[in-house]
Tab-separated table of C-alpha atoms and ligand atoms in Angstrom:
chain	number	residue	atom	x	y	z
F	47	UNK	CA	123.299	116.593	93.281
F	48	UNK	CA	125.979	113.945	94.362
F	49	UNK	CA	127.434	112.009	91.780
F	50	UNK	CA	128.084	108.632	92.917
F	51	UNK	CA	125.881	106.152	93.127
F	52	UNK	CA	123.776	104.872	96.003
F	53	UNK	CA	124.917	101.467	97.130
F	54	UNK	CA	123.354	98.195	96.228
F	55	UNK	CA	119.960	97.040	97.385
F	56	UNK	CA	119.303	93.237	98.416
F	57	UNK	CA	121.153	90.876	96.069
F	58	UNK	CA	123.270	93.277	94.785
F	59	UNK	CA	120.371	95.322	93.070
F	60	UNK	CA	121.809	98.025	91.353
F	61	UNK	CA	120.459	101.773	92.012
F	62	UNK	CA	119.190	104.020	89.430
F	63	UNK	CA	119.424	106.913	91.738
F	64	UNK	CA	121.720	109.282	93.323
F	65	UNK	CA	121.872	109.015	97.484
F	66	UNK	CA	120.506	113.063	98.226
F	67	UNK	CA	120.703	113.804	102.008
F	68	UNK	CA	117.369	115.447	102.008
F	69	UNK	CA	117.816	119.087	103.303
F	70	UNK	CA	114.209	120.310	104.173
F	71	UNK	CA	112.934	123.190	105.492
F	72	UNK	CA	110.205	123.746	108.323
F	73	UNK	CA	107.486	123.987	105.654
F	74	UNK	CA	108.269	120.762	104.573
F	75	UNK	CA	108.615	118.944	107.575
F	76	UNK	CA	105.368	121.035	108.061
F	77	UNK	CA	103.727	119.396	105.258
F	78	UNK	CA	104.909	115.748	105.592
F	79	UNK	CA	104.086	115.825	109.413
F	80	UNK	CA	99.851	117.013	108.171
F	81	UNK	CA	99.844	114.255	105.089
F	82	UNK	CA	102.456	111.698	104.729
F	83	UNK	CA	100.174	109.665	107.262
F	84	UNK	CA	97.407	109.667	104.470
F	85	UNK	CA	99.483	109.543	101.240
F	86	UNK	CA	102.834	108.594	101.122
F	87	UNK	CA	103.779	105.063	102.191
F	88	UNK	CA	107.409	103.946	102.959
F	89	UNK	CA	107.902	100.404	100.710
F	90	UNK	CA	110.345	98.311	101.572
F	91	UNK	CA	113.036	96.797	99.300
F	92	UNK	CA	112.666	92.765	98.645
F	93	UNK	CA	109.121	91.023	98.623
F	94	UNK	CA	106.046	91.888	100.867
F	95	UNK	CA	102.679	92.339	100.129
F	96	UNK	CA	100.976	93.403	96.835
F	97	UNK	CA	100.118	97.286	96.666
F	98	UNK	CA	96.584	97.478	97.164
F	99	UNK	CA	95.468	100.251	94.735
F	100	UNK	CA	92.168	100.289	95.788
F	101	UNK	CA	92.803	100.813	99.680
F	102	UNK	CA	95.246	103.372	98.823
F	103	UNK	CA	93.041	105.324	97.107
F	104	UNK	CA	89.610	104.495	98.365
F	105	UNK	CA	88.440	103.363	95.269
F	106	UNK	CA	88.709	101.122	92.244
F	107	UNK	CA	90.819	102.896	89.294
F	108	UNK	CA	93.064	103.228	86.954
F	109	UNK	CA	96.278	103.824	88.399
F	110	UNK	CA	99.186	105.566	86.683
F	111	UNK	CA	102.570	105.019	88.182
F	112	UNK	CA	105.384	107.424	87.515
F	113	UNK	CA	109.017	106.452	88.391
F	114	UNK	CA	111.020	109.053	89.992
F	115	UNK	CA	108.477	112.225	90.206
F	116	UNK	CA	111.097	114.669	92.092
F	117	UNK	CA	109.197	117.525	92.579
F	118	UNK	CA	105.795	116.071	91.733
F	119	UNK	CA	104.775	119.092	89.271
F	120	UNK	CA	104.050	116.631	86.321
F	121	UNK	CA	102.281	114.270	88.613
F	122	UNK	CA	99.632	117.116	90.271
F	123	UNK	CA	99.305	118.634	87.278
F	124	UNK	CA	98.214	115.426	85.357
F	125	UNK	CA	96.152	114.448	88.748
F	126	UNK	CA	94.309	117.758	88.272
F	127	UNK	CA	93.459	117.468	84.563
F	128	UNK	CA	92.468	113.155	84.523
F	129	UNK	CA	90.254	112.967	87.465
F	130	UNK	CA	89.471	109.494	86.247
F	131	UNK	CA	92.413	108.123	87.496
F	132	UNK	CA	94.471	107.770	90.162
F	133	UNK	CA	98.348	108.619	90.416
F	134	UNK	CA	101.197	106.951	92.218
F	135	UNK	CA	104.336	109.209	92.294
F	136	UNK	CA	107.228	106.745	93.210
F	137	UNK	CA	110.395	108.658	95.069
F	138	UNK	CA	113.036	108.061	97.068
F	139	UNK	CA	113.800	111.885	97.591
F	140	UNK	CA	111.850	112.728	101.131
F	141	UNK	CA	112.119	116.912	100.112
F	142	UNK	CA	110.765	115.842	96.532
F	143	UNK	CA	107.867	113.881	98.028
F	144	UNK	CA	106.879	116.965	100.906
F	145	UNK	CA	107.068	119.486	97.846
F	146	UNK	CA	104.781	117.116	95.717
F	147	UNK	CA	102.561	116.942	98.882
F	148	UNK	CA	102.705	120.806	99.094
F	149	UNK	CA	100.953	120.663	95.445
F	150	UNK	CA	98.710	118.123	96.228
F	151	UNK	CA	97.265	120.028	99.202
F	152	UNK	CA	97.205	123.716	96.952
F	153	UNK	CA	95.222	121.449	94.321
F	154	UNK	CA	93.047	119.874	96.376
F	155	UNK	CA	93.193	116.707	94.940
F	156	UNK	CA	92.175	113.672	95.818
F	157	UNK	CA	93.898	110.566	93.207
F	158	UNK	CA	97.197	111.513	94.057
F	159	UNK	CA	99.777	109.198	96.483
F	160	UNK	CA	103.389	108.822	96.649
F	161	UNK	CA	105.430	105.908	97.586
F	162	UNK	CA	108.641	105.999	99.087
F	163	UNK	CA	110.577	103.236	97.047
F	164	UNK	CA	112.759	102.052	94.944
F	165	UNK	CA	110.541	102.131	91.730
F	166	UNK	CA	112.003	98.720	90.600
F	167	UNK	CA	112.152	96.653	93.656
F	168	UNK	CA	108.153	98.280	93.871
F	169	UNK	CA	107.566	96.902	90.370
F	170	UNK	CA	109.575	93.252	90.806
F	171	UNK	CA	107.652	92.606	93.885
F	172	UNK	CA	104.340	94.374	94.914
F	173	UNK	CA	102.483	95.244	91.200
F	174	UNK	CA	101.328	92.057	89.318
F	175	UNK	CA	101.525	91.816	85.304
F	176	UNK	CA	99.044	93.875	83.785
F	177	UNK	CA	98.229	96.013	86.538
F	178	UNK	CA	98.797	99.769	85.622
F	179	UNK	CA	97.374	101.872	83.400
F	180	UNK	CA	100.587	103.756	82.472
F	181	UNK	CA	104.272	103.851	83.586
F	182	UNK	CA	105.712	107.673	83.431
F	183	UNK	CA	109.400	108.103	83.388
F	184	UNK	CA	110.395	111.691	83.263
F	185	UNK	CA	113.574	112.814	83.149
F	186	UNK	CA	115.396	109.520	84.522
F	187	UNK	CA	119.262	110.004	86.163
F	188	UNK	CA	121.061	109.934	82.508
F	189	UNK	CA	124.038	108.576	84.490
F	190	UNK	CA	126.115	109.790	81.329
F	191	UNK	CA	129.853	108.081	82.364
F	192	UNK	CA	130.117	104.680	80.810
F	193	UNK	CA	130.863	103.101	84.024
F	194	UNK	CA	127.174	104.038	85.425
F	195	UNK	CA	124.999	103.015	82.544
F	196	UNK	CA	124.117	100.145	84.282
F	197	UNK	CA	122.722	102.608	86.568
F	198	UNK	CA	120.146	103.937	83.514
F	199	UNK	CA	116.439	103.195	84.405
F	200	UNK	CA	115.363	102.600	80.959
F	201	UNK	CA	117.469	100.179	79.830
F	202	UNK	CA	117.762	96.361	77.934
F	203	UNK	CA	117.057	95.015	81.434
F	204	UNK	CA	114.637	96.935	83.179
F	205	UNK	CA	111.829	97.280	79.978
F	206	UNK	CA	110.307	93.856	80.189
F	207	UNK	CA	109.926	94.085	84.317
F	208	UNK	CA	107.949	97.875	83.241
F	209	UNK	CA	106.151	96.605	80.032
F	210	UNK	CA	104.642	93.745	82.047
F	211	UNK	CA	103.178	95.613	84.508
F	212	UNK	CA	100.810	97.737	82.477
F	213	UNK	CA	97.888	96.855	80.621
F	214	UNK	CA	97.245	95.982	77.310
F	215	UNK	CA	97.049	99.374	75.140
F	216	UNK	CA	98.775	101.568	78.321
F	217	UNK	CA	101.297	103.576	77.570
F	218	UNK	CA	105.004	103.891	78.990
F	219	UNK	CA	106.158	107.648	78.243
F	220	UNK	CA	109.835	108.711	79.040
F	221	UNK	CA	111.310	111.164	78.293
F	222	UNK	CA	114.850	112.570	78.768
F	223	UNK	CA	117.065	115.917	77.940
F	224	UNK	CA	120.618	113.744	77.171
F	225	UNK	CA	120.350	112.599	73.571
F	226	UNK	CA	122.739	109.914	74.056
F	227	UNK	CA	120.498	108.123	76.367
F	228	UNK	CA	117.529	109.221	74.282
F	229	UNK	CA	118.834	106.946	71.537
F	230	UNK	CA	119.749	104.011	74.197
F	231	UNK	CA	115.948	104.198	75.037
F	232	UNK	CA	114.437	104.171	72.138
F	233	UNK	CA	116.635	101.252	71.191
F	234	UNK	CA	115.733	99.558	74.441
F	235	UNK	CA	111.816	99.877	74.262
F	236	UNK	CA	112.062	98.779	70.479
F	237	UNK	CA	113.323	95.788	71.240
F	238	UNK	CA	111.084	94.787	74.133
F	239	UNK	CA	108.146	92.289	72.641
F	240	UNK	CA	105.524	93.088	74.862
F	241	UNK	CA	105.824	97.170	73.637
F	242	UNK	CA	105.076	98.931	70.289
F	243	UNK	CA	106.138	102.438	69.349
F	244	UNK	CA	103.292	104.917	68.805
F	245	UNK	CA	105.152	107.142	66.727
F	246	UNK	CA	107.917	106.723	64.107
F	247	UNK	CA	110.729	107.268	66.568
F	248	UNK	CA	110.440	109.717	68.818
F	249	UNK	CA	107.098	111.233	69.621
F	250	UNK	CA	106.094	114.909	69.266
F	251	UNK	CA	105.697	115.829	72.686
F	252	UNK	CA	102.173	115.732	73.784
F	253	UNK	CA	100.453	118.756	74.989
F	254	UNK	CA	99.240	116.648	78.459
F	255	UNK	CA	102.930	116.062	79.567
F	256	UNK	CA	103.530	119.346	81.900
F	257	UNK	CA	107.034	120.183	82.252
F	258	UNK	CA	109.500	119.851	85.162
F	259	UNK	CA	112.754	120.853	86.703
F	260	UNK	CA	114.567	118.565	85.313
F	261	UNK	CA	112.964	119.278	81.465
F	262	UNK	CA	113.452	123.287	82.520
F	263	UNK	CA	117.595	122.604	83.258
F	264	UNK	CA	117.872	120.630	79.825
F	265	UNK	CA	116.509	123.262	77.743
F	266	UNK	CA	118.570	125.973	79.607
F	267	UNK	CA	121.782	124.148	78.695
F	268	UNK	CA	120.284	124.146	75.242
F	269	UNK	CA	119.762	120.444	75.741
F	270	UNK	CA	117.150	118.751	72.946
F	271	UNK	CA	114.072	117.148	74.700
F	272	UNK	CA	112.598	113.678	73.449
F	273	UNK	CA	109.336	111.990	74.110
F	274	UNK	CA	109.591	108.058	73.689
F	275	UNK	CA	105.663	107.162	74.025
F	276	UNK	CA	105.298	103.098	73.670
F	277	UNK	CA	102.139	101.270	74.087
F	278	UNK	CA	102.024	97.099	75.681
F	279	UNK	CA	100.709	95.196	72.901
F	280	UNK	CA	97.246	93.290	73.412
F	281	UNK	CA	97.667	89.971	73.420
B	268	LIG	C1	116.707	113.610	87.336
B	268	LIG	S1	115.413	113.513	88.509
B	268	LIG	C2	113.936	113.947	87.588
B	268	LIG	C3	112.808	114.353	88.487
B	268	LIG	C4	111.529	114.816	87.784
B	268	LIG	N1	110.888	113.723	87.081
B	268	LIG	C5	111.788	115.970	86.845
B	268	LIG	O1	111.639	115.776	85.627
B	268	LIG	O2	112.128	117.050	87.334
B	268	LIG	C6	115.212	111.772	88.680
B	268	LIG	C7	114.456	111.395	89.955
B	268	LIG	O3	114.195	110.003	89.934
B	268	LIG	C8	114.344	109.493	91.243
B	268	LIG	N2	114.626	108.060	91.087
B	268	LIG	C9	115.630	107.504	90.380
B	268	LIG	N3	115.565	106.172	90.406
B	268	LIG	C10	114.464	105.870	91.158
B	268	LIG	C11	113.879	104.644	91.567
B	268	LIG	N4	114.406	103.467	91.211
B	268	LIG	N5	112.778	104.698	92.332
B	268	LIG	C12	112.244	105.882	92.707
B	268	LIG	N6	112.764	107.090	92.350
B	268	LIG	C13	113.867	107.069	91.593
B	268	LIG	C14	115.470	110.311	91.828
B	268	LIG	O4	115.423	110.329	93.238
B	268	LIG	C15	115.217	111.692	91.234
B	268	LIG	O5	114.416	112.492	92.057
């Protein structure tokens, strides 16, 4: 993975991701060629038109958005196991998005889309307060030089733009292998009004969250892994 940054959006947004040329293989371009028609749709940076859930999915449900899905293991295998609702991977990594389609199409399921965005600009512009059922943030860029903080997704000034968009009693769930950033989360969300902390600190991780590449690479550096699980108040 490259690490510099990915240059500024419109007004001098600042990325929380890493610019990956995306490599694929035939399979891929296989894959996205059959279904990104159907489920993945390209949103633009800047203001536009809301995200209509229920056109996207062909029905009226619950939608739980997770920020930066990269593979898209988590997602599917969420998907899979809460019919119920529906699941919005947002990526900006085309390979990422074709391997989460790959898992999509093995499953067979039907309440999972991707979005090709930039998470934030997606939440600033096309999701109205109150309008998710969840926010999922696994394994966010730590950005770990001091210099690229500003870079962190969960951070002072990103949590009231992602608290506001979910519903009263949803749940935001992070979590992260880089204890440093660990602690500037958990910091972060317990300061944000709109979001209470369901456990005393960190949570015990729950049995539903399935785990990733990313999680998989922590814990074979011998990295700790923390789950920050925070619920928006009702009013
Ligand atoms: C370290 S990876 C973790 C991927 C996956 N969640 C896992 O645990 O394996 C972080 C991912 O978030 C994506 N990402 C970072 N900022 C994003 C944003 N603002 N919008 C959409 N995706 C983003 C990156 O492209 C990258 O694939």
């Amino acid at each position: 993975m490259a690490h510099h940054p990915a240059p500024a959006g419109p007004l001098g947004h600042i990325r929380t991701f890493h610019p990956r040329r995306g490599r694929m293989g035939p399979a891929q371009h296989a894959v996205l060629d059959r279904l990104a028609g159907e489920l993945v749709h390209t949103i633009p940076d800047g203001p536009g038109p809301l995200l209509d859930t229920d056109a996207l999915f062909g029905r009226r449900a619950p939608v739980v958005l997770e920020i930066g899905s990269g593979l898209g293991e988590a997602t599917v295998a969420q998907a899979a196991a809460d019919p119920e609702r529906d699941y919005l991977a947002v990526e900006v990594h085309t390979p990422g998005i074709a391997n989460l389609l790959n898992l999509v199409e093995e499953a067979g399921l039907s309440n999972v889309r991707a979005a090709r965005a930039d998470a934030l600009e997606l939440l600033r512009h096309r999701v109205t307060e109150e309008a998710l059922a969840a926010i999922h943030a696994y394994f966010p860029d730590p950005w770990p030089k001091s210099r690229h903080h500003k870079r962190r997704l969960i951070q002072p000034a990103h949590t009231h733009l992602l608290a506001s968009r979910i519903q009263p009693g949803g749940l935001l769930h992070a979590a992260t292998d880089w204890p440093e950033y660990a602690a500037v989360m958990l910091d972060a969300l317990n300061a944000e009004p709109l979001l209470v902390n369901t456990a005393d600190g960190y949570a015990p991780r729950p049995a539903w969250r399935p785990q990733t590449r990313f999680e998989r690479r922590g814990i074979a550096a011998g990295r700790p892994i923390a789950d920050l699980i925070f619920q928006r108040r009702t009013p």
